[in-house]
Coordinates of C-alpha atoms in Angstrom, one line a residue:
Chain A
M24 CA -16.0 36.5 16.7
A25 CA -14.2 33.5 15.2
E26 CA -12.0 33.6 12.1
F27 CA -12.3 31.0 9.3
C28 CA -8.9 30.8 7.7
M29 CA -7.1 29.3 4.7
P30 CA -6.1 26.0 6.4
S31 CA -2.8 24.3 6.1
L32 CA -3.5 21.0 4.4
G33 CA -0.1 19.4 4.5
A34 CA 3.6 19.7 5.1
D35 CA 4.0 21.7 2.0
M36 CA 1.0 23.9 1.4
K37 CA 1.8 27.6 1.4
E38 CA -1.3 29.0 -0.3
G39 CA -4.6 28.1 -1.9
I40 CA -7.2 29.4 -4.3
L41 CA -10.7 30.0 -2.9
V42 CA -12.9 28.4 -5.5
K43 CA -16.4 28.5 -4.1
W44 CA -18.4 29.5 -1.1
K45 CA -21.3 27.3 0.0
V46 CA -22.6 29.8 2.5
E47 CA -23.3 33.5 2.5
P48 CA -23.4 36.1 5.3
G49 CA -26.2 35.4 7.7
D50 CA -26.1 31.6 7.2
Q51 CA -26.0 29.3 10.2
V52 CA -23.2 26.8 10.2
K53 CA -22.4 23.8 12.4
R54 CA -18.9 22.5 13.2
G55 CA -17.9 20.1 10.5
D56 CA -20.1 21.6 7.8
I57 CA -18.4 22.0 4.4
I58 CA -18.6 25.7 3.8
S59 CA -16.1 26.4 1.0
E60 CA -13.9 24.8 -1.6
V61 CA -10.2 25.5 -2.0
E62 CA -7.9 24.5 -4.9
T63 CA -4.5 23.1 -3.8
Q64 CA -1.8 21.0 -5.3
K65 CA -3.9 18.0 -4.1
G66 CA -7.0 19.1 -6.1
I67 CA -10.2 20.8 -5.0
I68 CA -10.6 20.3 -1.2
E69 CA -13.8 20.8 0.6
I70 CA -13.2 22.9 3.7
E71 CA -15.0 22.2 6.9
V72 CA -15.8 24.8 9.5
F73 CA -14.4 24.3 13.0
T74 CA -17.1 26.1 15.0
D75 CA -20.9 26.6 15.3
G76 CA -22.1 30.1 14.5
T77 CA -23.4 32.5 11.9
I78 CA -21.4 33.7 8.9
E79 CA -20.7 37.4 9.5
Q80 CA -18.5 38.5 6.6
I81 CA -16.9 37.0 3.6
L82 CA -13.4 38.4 3.1
V83 CA -11.9 36.4 0.3
H84 CA -13.8 35.8 -2.9
P85 CA -13.8 33.0 -5.5
G86 CA -10.8 33.1 -7.7
E87 CA -8.5 34.7 -5.1
K88 CA -5.2 33.0 -4.2
V89 CA -4.2 33.7 -0.6
P90 CA -1.5 32.3 1.8
V91 CA -2.2 29.8 4.5
G92 CA -3.6 31.6 7.5
T93 CA -5.5 34.3 5.6
V94 CA -8.9 35.0 7.2
L95 CA -11.4 33.9 4.6
A96 CA -14.5 34.8 6.6
T97 CA -15.6 35.8 10.1
I98 CA -18.1 33.8 12.0
R99 CA -20.3 35.1 14.8
V100 CA -20.4 32.4 17.5
P101 CA -23.6 31.7 19.5
G102 CA -24.2 34.3 22.2
E103 CA -22.5 37.1 20.3
E104 CA -24.4 40.1 19.1
A105 CA -24.4 41.0 15.4
K106 CA -21.7 43.7 15.0
A107 CA -23.3 46.1 12.6
P108 CA -26.0 46.1 9.9
R109 CA -24.6 44.4 6.9
E110 CA -25.1 47.3 4.5
E111 CA -22.7 49.4 6.5
R112 CA -19.4 48.7 4.9
P113 CA -16.5 48.2 7.2
P114 CA -13.6 50.7 6.8
E115 CA -11.2 49.7 4.1
P116 CA -8.5 47.7 5.8
T117 CA -4.9 48.8 5.5
F118 CA -3.9 45.4 4.0
K119 CA -6.0 43.6 1.6
Y120 CA -6.0 40.4 3.6
K121 CA -6.1 39.7 7.3
F122 CA -4.2 36.9 8.9
C123 CA -5.5 34.5 11.5
M124 CA -4.0 34.0 14.9
I125 CA -2.9 30.7 13.5
S126 CA -1.7 29.2 16.8
A127 CA -5.2 29.7 18.3
Q128 CA -7.0 28.3 15.3
H129 CA -5.0 25.3 14.1
K130 CA -3.5 22.4 15.8
E131 CA 0.2 22.4 15.5
G132 CA 0.8 21.0 12.1
P133 CA 3.5 20.4 9.5
A134 CA 3.1 23.8 7.7
K135 CA 4.3 25.5 10.8
R136 CA 7.8 24.4 10.1
P137 CA 9.2 26.0 7.0
P138 CA 11.8 24.0 5.2
E139 CA 14.5 26.6 6.0
P140 CA 15.2 28.1 9.4
T141 CA 14.6 31.8 9.5
P142 CA 17.9 33.7 10.1
V143 CA 18.2 35.3 13.5
T144 CA 20.4 38.0 12.3
T145 CA 20.8 39.9 9.1
A146 CA 24.2 41.2 8.0
G147 CA 25.6 40.3 11.4
K148 CA 23.1 42.5 13.3
R149 CA 20.6 41.0 15.7
L150 CA 17.1 41.4 14.5
K151 CA 14.6 43.2 16.7
I152 CA 11.5 41.1 16.5
S153 CA 8.9 39.8 18.9
P154 CA 8.5 36.1 19.3
S155 CA 4.9 36.3 17.9
A156 CA 6.1 38.2 14.8
R157 CA 8.9 35.7 14.3
K158 CA 6.4 32.8 14.6
L159 CA 4.1 34.5 12.0
A160 CA 7.1 35.0 9.7
A161 CA 7.8 31.3 10.0
E162 CA 4.2 30.3 9.3
L163 CA 4.0 32.6 6.3
A164 CA 7.5 31.7 5.0
V165 CA 8.7 35.3 5.1
N166 CA 12.4 35.9 4.8
L167 CA 13.2 38.2 7.7
S168 CA 16.2 39.7 6.1
T169 CA 14.0 41.4 3.6
V170 CA 11.6 42.9 6.1
Q171 CA 11.8 46.6 7.0
G172 CA 10.8 47.1 10.7
T173 CA 8.4 49.9 11.5
G174 CA 8.0 49.3 15.2
Q175 CA 9.7 50.9 18.1
G176 CA 13.5 51.1 17.4
N177 CA 12.8 49.7 13.9
A178 CA 11.6 46.4 15.5
I179 CA 9.7 44.1 13.1
T180 CA 6.1 43.9 14.0
R181 CA 3.3 41.4 13.0
A182 CA 2.0 44.1 10.6
D183 CA 5.4 44.3 8.9
I184 CA 5.3 40.5 8.4
E185 CA 1.8 40.6 7.0
R186 CA 2.8 43.3 4.6
A187 CA 5.9 41.4 3.5
A188 CA 3.9 38.2 3.0
E189 CA 1.5 40.0 0.8
A190 CA 4.3 41.6 -1.2
Q191 CA 6.0 38.3 -1.5
N192 CA 2.7 36.8 -2.7
A193 CA 2.1 39.5 -5.2
A194 CA 5.6 39.2 -6.5
A195 CA 5.2 35.4 -7.0
P196 CA 3.7 35.1 -10.5
L197 CA 0.5 33.2 -10.7
A198 CA 2.1 31.0 -13.3
P199 CA -0.1 28.2 -14.5
V200 CA 1.6 25.3 -13.0
K201 CA 0.6 21.8 -14.2
P202 CA -1.2 20.2 -11.2
E203 CA 1.1 17.1 -11.6
A204 CA 4.2 19.4 -11.2
G205 CA 2.6 21.0 -8.1
M206 CA 1.9 17.6 -6.5
R207 CA 5.4 16.4 -7.3
Q208 CA 6.8 19.5 -5.6
A209 CA 4.6 19.0 -2.6
I210 CA 5.7 15.4 -2.2
A211 CA 9.3 16.5 -2.7
T212 CA 9.1 19.0 0.1
A213 CA 7.5 16.7 2.6
M214 CA 9.7 13.7 1.8
A215 CA 12.9 15.7 1.8
R216 CA 11.9 17.1 5.2
S217 CA 11.1 13.6 6.4
N218 CA 14.5 12.2 5.4
R219 CA 16.3 15.2 6.8
E220 CA 14.6 15.4 10.1
I221 CA 13.4 11.9 11.0
P222 CA 15.8 9.2 12.1
H223 CA 13.9 6.3 10.7
Y224 CA 14.3 2.7 11.8
Y225 CA 12.8 -0.2 9.9
L226 CA 11.5 -3.6 10.9
A227 CA 9.8 -6.2 8.8
T228 CA 8.1 -9.5 9.5
H229 CA 6.4 -12.3 7.7
I230 CA 2.7 -12.9 8.6
D231 CA 0.9 -16.1 7.8
M232 CA -2.3 -14.9 6.2
S233 CA -4.1 -18.3 6.0
N234 CA -6.7 -17.5 8.6
T235 CA -7.5 -14.1 7.3
M236 CA -7.7 -15.1 3.6
R237 CA -9.8 -18.2 4.4
W238 CA -12.1 -16.2 6.6
L239 CA -12.4 -13.4 4.0
A240 CA -13.1 -15.8 1.1
S241 CA -16.0 -17.4 3.1
E242 CA -17.3 -14.0 4.1
N243 CA -17.2 -12.7 0.5
K244 CA -19.0 -15.8 -0.7
K245 CA -22.0 -14.7 1.4
R246 CA -21.9 -11.2 0.0
S247 CA -23.0 -9.7 -3.3
I248 CA -20.2 -8.4 -5.5
K249 CA -21.0 -4.9 -4.4
E250 CA -20.4 -5.7 -0.7
R251 CA -17.2 -7.6 -1.1
I252 CA -14.4 -6.8 1.2
L253 CA -10.8 -6.4 -0.2
P254 CA -7.9 -7.9 1.8
V255 CA -6.6 -4.5 2.5
V256 CA -9.5 -3.8 4.8
P257 CA -8.6 -6.3 7.6
L258 CA -5.0 -5.1 7.3
I259 CA -6.1 -1.5 8.0
K260 CA -8.3 -2.7 10.9
A261 CA -5.6 -4.8 12.4
T262 CA -3.1 -1.9 12.2
A263 CA -5.6 0.4 13.9
L264 CA -6.2 -2.1 16.7
A265 CA -2.5 -2.9 17.2
L266 CA -2.0 0.8 17.8
G267 CA -4.1 0.4 20.8
K268 CA -1.4 -1.9 22.2
V269 CA 1.5 0.4 21.1
P270 CA 0.0 3.9 21.2
E271 CA 3.4 5.6 20.8
L272 CA 3.3 4.9 17.1
N273 CA 0.0 6.9 16.8
G274 CA 0.8 10.6 17.0
F275 CA 2.9 13.5 16.0
W276 CA 6.5 14.6 16.7
I277 CA 6.2 18.3 17.3
D278 CA 8.2 20.7 19.4
D279 CA 10.8 18.1 20.1
R280 CA 8.4 15.8 21.8
L281 CA 5.9 13.0 21.0
Q282 CA 2.3 14.1 21.1
L283 CA 0.2 11.0 21.3
Q284 CA -3.1 11.1 19.6
E285 CA -6.0 9.2 21.2
A286 CA -8.1 8.9 18.0
V287 CA -6.7 6.5 15.4
H288 CA -7.1 8.1 11.9
V289 CA -5.3 5.9 9.4
G290 CA -3.9 7.8 6.4
F291 CA -4.2 5.5 3.4
A292 CA -1.8 6.1 0.6
I293 CA -3.7 6.3 -2.7
S294 CA -1.8 6.7 -6.0
L295 CA -3.3 8.9 -8.6
R296 CA -3.4 8.0 -12.3
Q297 CA -1.8 11.2 -13.4
G298 CA 1.1 10.6 -11.0
G299 CA 1.7 11.4 -7.3
L300 CA -0.2 10.2 -4.3
V301 CA -2.3 11.4 -1.4
A302 CA -2.8 9.7 1.9
P303 CA -6.1 11.0 3.3
A304 CA -7.4 9.8 6.7
I305 CA -9.9 7.1 7.4
H306 CA -11.3 8.6 10.6
H307 CA -11.6 6.3 13.7
A308 CA -10.5 3.3 11.8
D309 CA -10.2 1.3 15.0
L310 CA -13.9 1.8 15.8
K311 CA -15.3 0.8 12.3
S312 CA -16.5 -2.7 11.4
L313 CA -14.9 -4.3 8.3
P314 CA -17.9 -3.5 6.1
E315 CA -17.9 0.1 7.4
L316 CA -14.2 0.3 6.7
M317 CA -14.7 -1.0 3.2
E318 CA -17.4 1.6 2.5
A319 CA -15.2 4.3 3.9
L320 CA -12.3 3.2 1.8
H321 CA -14.4 3.0 -1.3
D322 CA -15.7 6.5 -0.7
L323 CA -12.2 7.9 0.1
I324 CA -10.5 6.4 -3.0
T325 CA -13.3 7.5 -5.3
R326 CA -13.2 11.1 -3.9
T327 CA -9.4 11.2 -3.9
R328 CA -9.3 10.2 -7.6
G329 CA -12.2 12.5 -8.4
G330 CA -10.4 15.4 -6.5
R331 CA -13.1 15.8 -3.8
L332 CA -11.4 15.4 -0.5
R333 CA -12.3 17.2 2.7
S334 CA -9.9 19.4 4.7
S335 CA -10.0 17.1 7.8
E336 CA -9.1 14.1 5.7
L337 CA -5.9 15.8 4.6
T338 CA -4.9 17.0 8.1
D339 CA -6.0 14.4 10.6
A340 CA -4.1 11.2 9.7
T341 CA -2.1 10.0 12.8
I342 CA -0.3 7.2 10.9
T343 CA 0.1 6.1 7.3
V344 CA -0.6 2.7 5.7
T345 CA 0.7 2.0 2.3
C346 CA 0.0 -1.2 0.2
L347 CA 2.1 -1.9 -2.8
G348 CA 1.2 -5.6 -3.2
D349 CA -0.9 -5.2 -6.3
L350 CA 2.3 -4.5 -8.1
G351 CA 4.1 -7.5 -6.8
V352 CA 6.2 -5.7 -4.2
E353 CA 7.3 -8.0 -1.4
T354 CA 8.6 -5.5 1.2
V355 CA 7.9 -1.8 1.6
Y356 CA 10.6 0.5 3.0
G357 CA 8.5 3.5 4.0
V358 CA 9.2 7.2 4.4
I359 CA 7.3 8.7 7.2
Y360 CA 4.9 11.6 6.5
P361 CA 5.9 14.3 9.0
P362 CA 4.8 15.1 11.7
Q363 CA 3.6 11.5 11.9
V364 CA 5.9 9.0 13.6
A365 CA 5.2 5.8 11.8
L366 CA 4.3 4.2 8.5
V367 CA 3.1 0.6 8.0
G368 CA 3.9 -1.0 4.6
F369 CA 2.2 -4.1 3.2
G370 CA 3.5 -6.1 0.3
K371 CA 2.0 -8.8 -1.8
I372 CA 0.3 -11.8 -0.2
M373 CA 2.3 -14.6 -1.8
E374 CA 2.3 -18.4 -1.4
Q375 CA 5.5 -19.3 0.3
P376 CA 7.0 -22.3 2.0
W377 CA 6.3 -22.1 5.7
A378 CA 7.8 -24.3 8.4
E379 CA 5.8 -24.8 11.6
N380 CA 5.9 -27.6 14.2
G381 CA 8.6 -29.4 12.2
M382 CA 6.3 -29.5 9.1
L383 CA 6.7 -27.7 5.9
G384 CA 3.7 -26.3 4.1
I385 CA 2.6 -23.7 1.7
R386 CA 0.9 -20.6 3.1
P387 CA -0.2 -17.2 1.9
V388 CA 2.5 -14.9 3.4
L389 CA 2.5 -11.2 3.8
T390 CA 5.6 -9.2 4.5
T391 CA 4.7 -6.3 6.8
S392 CA 7.1 -3.5 7.5
L393 CA 7.2 -0.7 9.9
A394 CA 9.1 2.6 9.4
A395 CA 9.2 4.5 12.6
D396 CA 10.7 7.6 14.1
H397 CA 13.5 6.7 16.5
R398 CA 13.0 9.9 18.4
A399 CA 9.5 8.7 19.4
T400 CA 10.0 5.0 19.8
D401 CA 12.6 2.2 19.9
G402 CA 12.8 -1.0 17.9
H403 CA 11.5 -2.9 20.9
R404 CA 8.1 -1.1 20.8
G405 CA 8.1 -1.4 17.0
A406 CA 8.6 -5.1 17.3
Q407 CA 5.7 -5.3 19.8
F408 CA 3.5 -3.5 17.4
L409 CA 4.3 -5.9 14.5
E410 CA 3.6 -8.8 16.8
A411 CA 0.2 -7.3 17.9
L412 CA -0.7 -6.8 14.2
N413 CA 0.2 -10.4 13.5
Q414 CA -2.0 -11.6 16.4
Y415 CA -5.0 -9.7 15.2
L416 CA -4.6 -11.2 11.7
Q417 CA -4.6 -14.7 13.2
K418 CA -8.2 -14.0 14.5
P419 CA -9.9 -12.2 11.6
E420 CA -13.4 -13.0 13.0
E421 CA -12.6 -10.7 15.9
L422 CA -11.6 -7.8 13.7
Chain B
M3 CA -21.2 -10.7 -32.7
K4 CA -21.8 -11.4 -29.0
E5 CA -18.0 -11.2 -28.4
E6 CA -17.9 -7.8 -30.1
L7 CA -20.7 -6.5 -27.8
I8 CA -18.9 -7.8 -24.8
R9 CA -15.7 -6.1 -25.9
E10 CA -17.5 -2.8 -26.3
T11 CA -19.1 -3.1 -22.9
I12 CA -15.7 -3.9 -21.3
F13 CA -14.1 -0.8 -22.9
R14 CA -17.0 1.4 -22.0
V15 CA -16.9 0.3 -18.3
L16 CA -13.1 0.6 -18.2
R17 CA -13.0 4.1 -19.7
P18 CA -13.7 6.1 -16.5
I19 CA -11.4 3.8 -14.5
T20 CA -8.5 4.3 -16.9
P21 CA -9.2 7.6 -18.7
E22 CA -5.9 7.8 -20.4
A23 CA -5.6 4.2 -21.7
D24 CA -5.4 3.4 -25.4
F25 CA -7.5 0.3 -25.8
D26 CA -6.2 -0.3 -29.3
E27 CA -2.8 -1.0 -27.7
L28 CA -4.2 -3.7 -25.4
A29 CA -3.3 -7.0 -27.0
P30 CA -5.9 -9.7 -26.4
D31 CA -3.4 -12.0 -24.7
E32 CA -1.7 -9.5 -22.4
N33 CA -2.2 -9.3 -18.6
M34 CA -4.9 -6.6 -18.4
Q35 CA -4.3 -5.5 -14.8
E36 CA -0.6 -4.9 -15.5
V37 CA -1.0 -3.2 -18.9
L38 CA -3.7 -0.9 -17.7
D39 CA -2.0 -0.4 -14.3
I40 CA -5.1 -0.9 -12.3
D41 CA -5.1 -1.9 -8.6
S42 CA -7.4 -4.4 -6.8
F43 CA -9.8 -1.6 -5.9
D44 CA -10.2 -0.7 -9.6
V45 CA -10.6 -4.4 -10.5
L46 CA -13.4 -4.8 -8.0
N47 CA -15.1 -1.6 -9.4
F48 CA -14.6 -2.9 -12.9
F49 CA -16.3 -6.2 -12.1
I50 CA -19.1 -4.5 -10.3
Q51 CA -19.8 -2.4 -13.4
L52 CA -19.6 -5.4 -15.6
Y53 CA -22.1 -7.1 -13.3
E54 CA -24.5 -4.2 -13.6
E55 CA -24.2 -4.1 -17.4
L56 CA -24.2 -7.8 -18.2
G57 CA -25.6 -9.4 -15.1
V58 CA -22.6 -11.8 -14.6
E59 CA -21.2 -11.8 -11.1
I60 CA -17.6 -13.0 -11.1
P61 CA -16.9 -14.9 -7.9
E62 CA -13.5 -14.3 -6.3
E63 CA -12.4 -17.9 -6.9
D64 CA -12.6 -17.3 -10.6
Y65 CA -10.3 -14.2 -10.6
G66 CA -7.3 -16.5 -11.4
E67 CA -8.9 -17.6 -14.7
I68 CA -9.3 -14.0 -15.9
I69 CA -6.0 -12.5 -16.8
T70 CA -6.3 -11.3 -20.4
L71 CA -8.9 -9.6 -22.4
N72 CA -9.6 -12.8 -24.3
D73 CA -10.0 -14.7 -20.9
L74 CA -12.6 -12.1 -19.8
I75 CA -14.5 -12.1 -23.1
G76 CA -14.6 -15.9 -23.1
Y77 CA -15.7 -16.1 -19.5
L78 CA -18.5 -13.6 -20.0
A79 CA -19.6 -15.0 -23.3
I80 CA -20.5 -18.5 -21.9
R81 CA -22.4 -16.9 -19.0
I82 CA -24.5 -14.3 -20.7
E83 CA -28.0 -15.5 -21.3

């Protein structure tokens, strides 16, 4: 039996409201199918299922607000027998909600690190608590000093943590928070953590964009207006390819070590009109052609602004790209989105004097910056990444 | 008359892109992209919608001529059949 849980969709998410089920008990599902919708600070997110199987039981119903890690439904995986006829109601559980074995279900993600460390002792006494209960407390942001242990020798058990989480949740009023305020809070939490934990280093370089802009102009002339490619598209592709040369920038810093990611999923920062931003992932950006990337970007921006993102898009990004050139910004000094280890910033492509081979000319120039985590890489590798990016942009026809 | 129809079309197409904008505040000689705070993705979408409504495809090399609302109305007016 597999458990389908309230996912963690960012460094900040603690809970979500189940809005809608797209399946019912007995329905067959395939890994990657969208089976429910959850409302978060980032809008309505379509949640994908992580396994093949048959929906066994729905445990959380539309309108209910539950913490990250709550089991939303159980799924019978292929080869498993149906447990019991459906009309036979299971015994009333002791707690209203059941929690997933998060570590088994989710990849290690940002939500696993609460903003504040859980105290080891309370009132000077050492707490009796198992490592697994402590981990659960951290995941559910339960303050251990408020938990009464019911285990052997008053040790705190997982059940105690679950009870405390539920009480904490019930105590938290479901005050109608303006979505903008929620988003601001979410960004505040993630960025404060970034600046507190990540020793950033910054590099910037000027890239001559003549070749790319010339090539793009001639490509776009051949295309109808609906198929035009924006200059940001070759920038995303070149970034993704340059990561192939410097893979240490594509990954996560978790458990005090760099965890490289093989797939390149570029998180693209998209600002929202009501304020705030989201950086959903363009999956496998390195393997997409420029027209495919343009289509993916169009789809992603439209759905982000329409509040229709998928769960994998919020959790999969392995690096972030941010473009602020439309507003005339020359250089971006980025803040890394944890647990990622790098952010690439693009400014405005501006005509500038450019000296080359003893001649002075006017070229479209792009200031490209890299903010990187010094725990994961050093400036030397960062510099190699920027140079690789530059080289790719000199041969746009190969992108 | 033609200009008035074009203006109406422009605002109708812009509405979903900038739901909160007050078009009465947009002066005819202001930089539209700046005042409406729209990015290059929005501009492309805007031009695609205008093409679908009015049949005028604005090539990239003409983007520089179209800064203000007046520029855009003038540009479209001489190209609409």
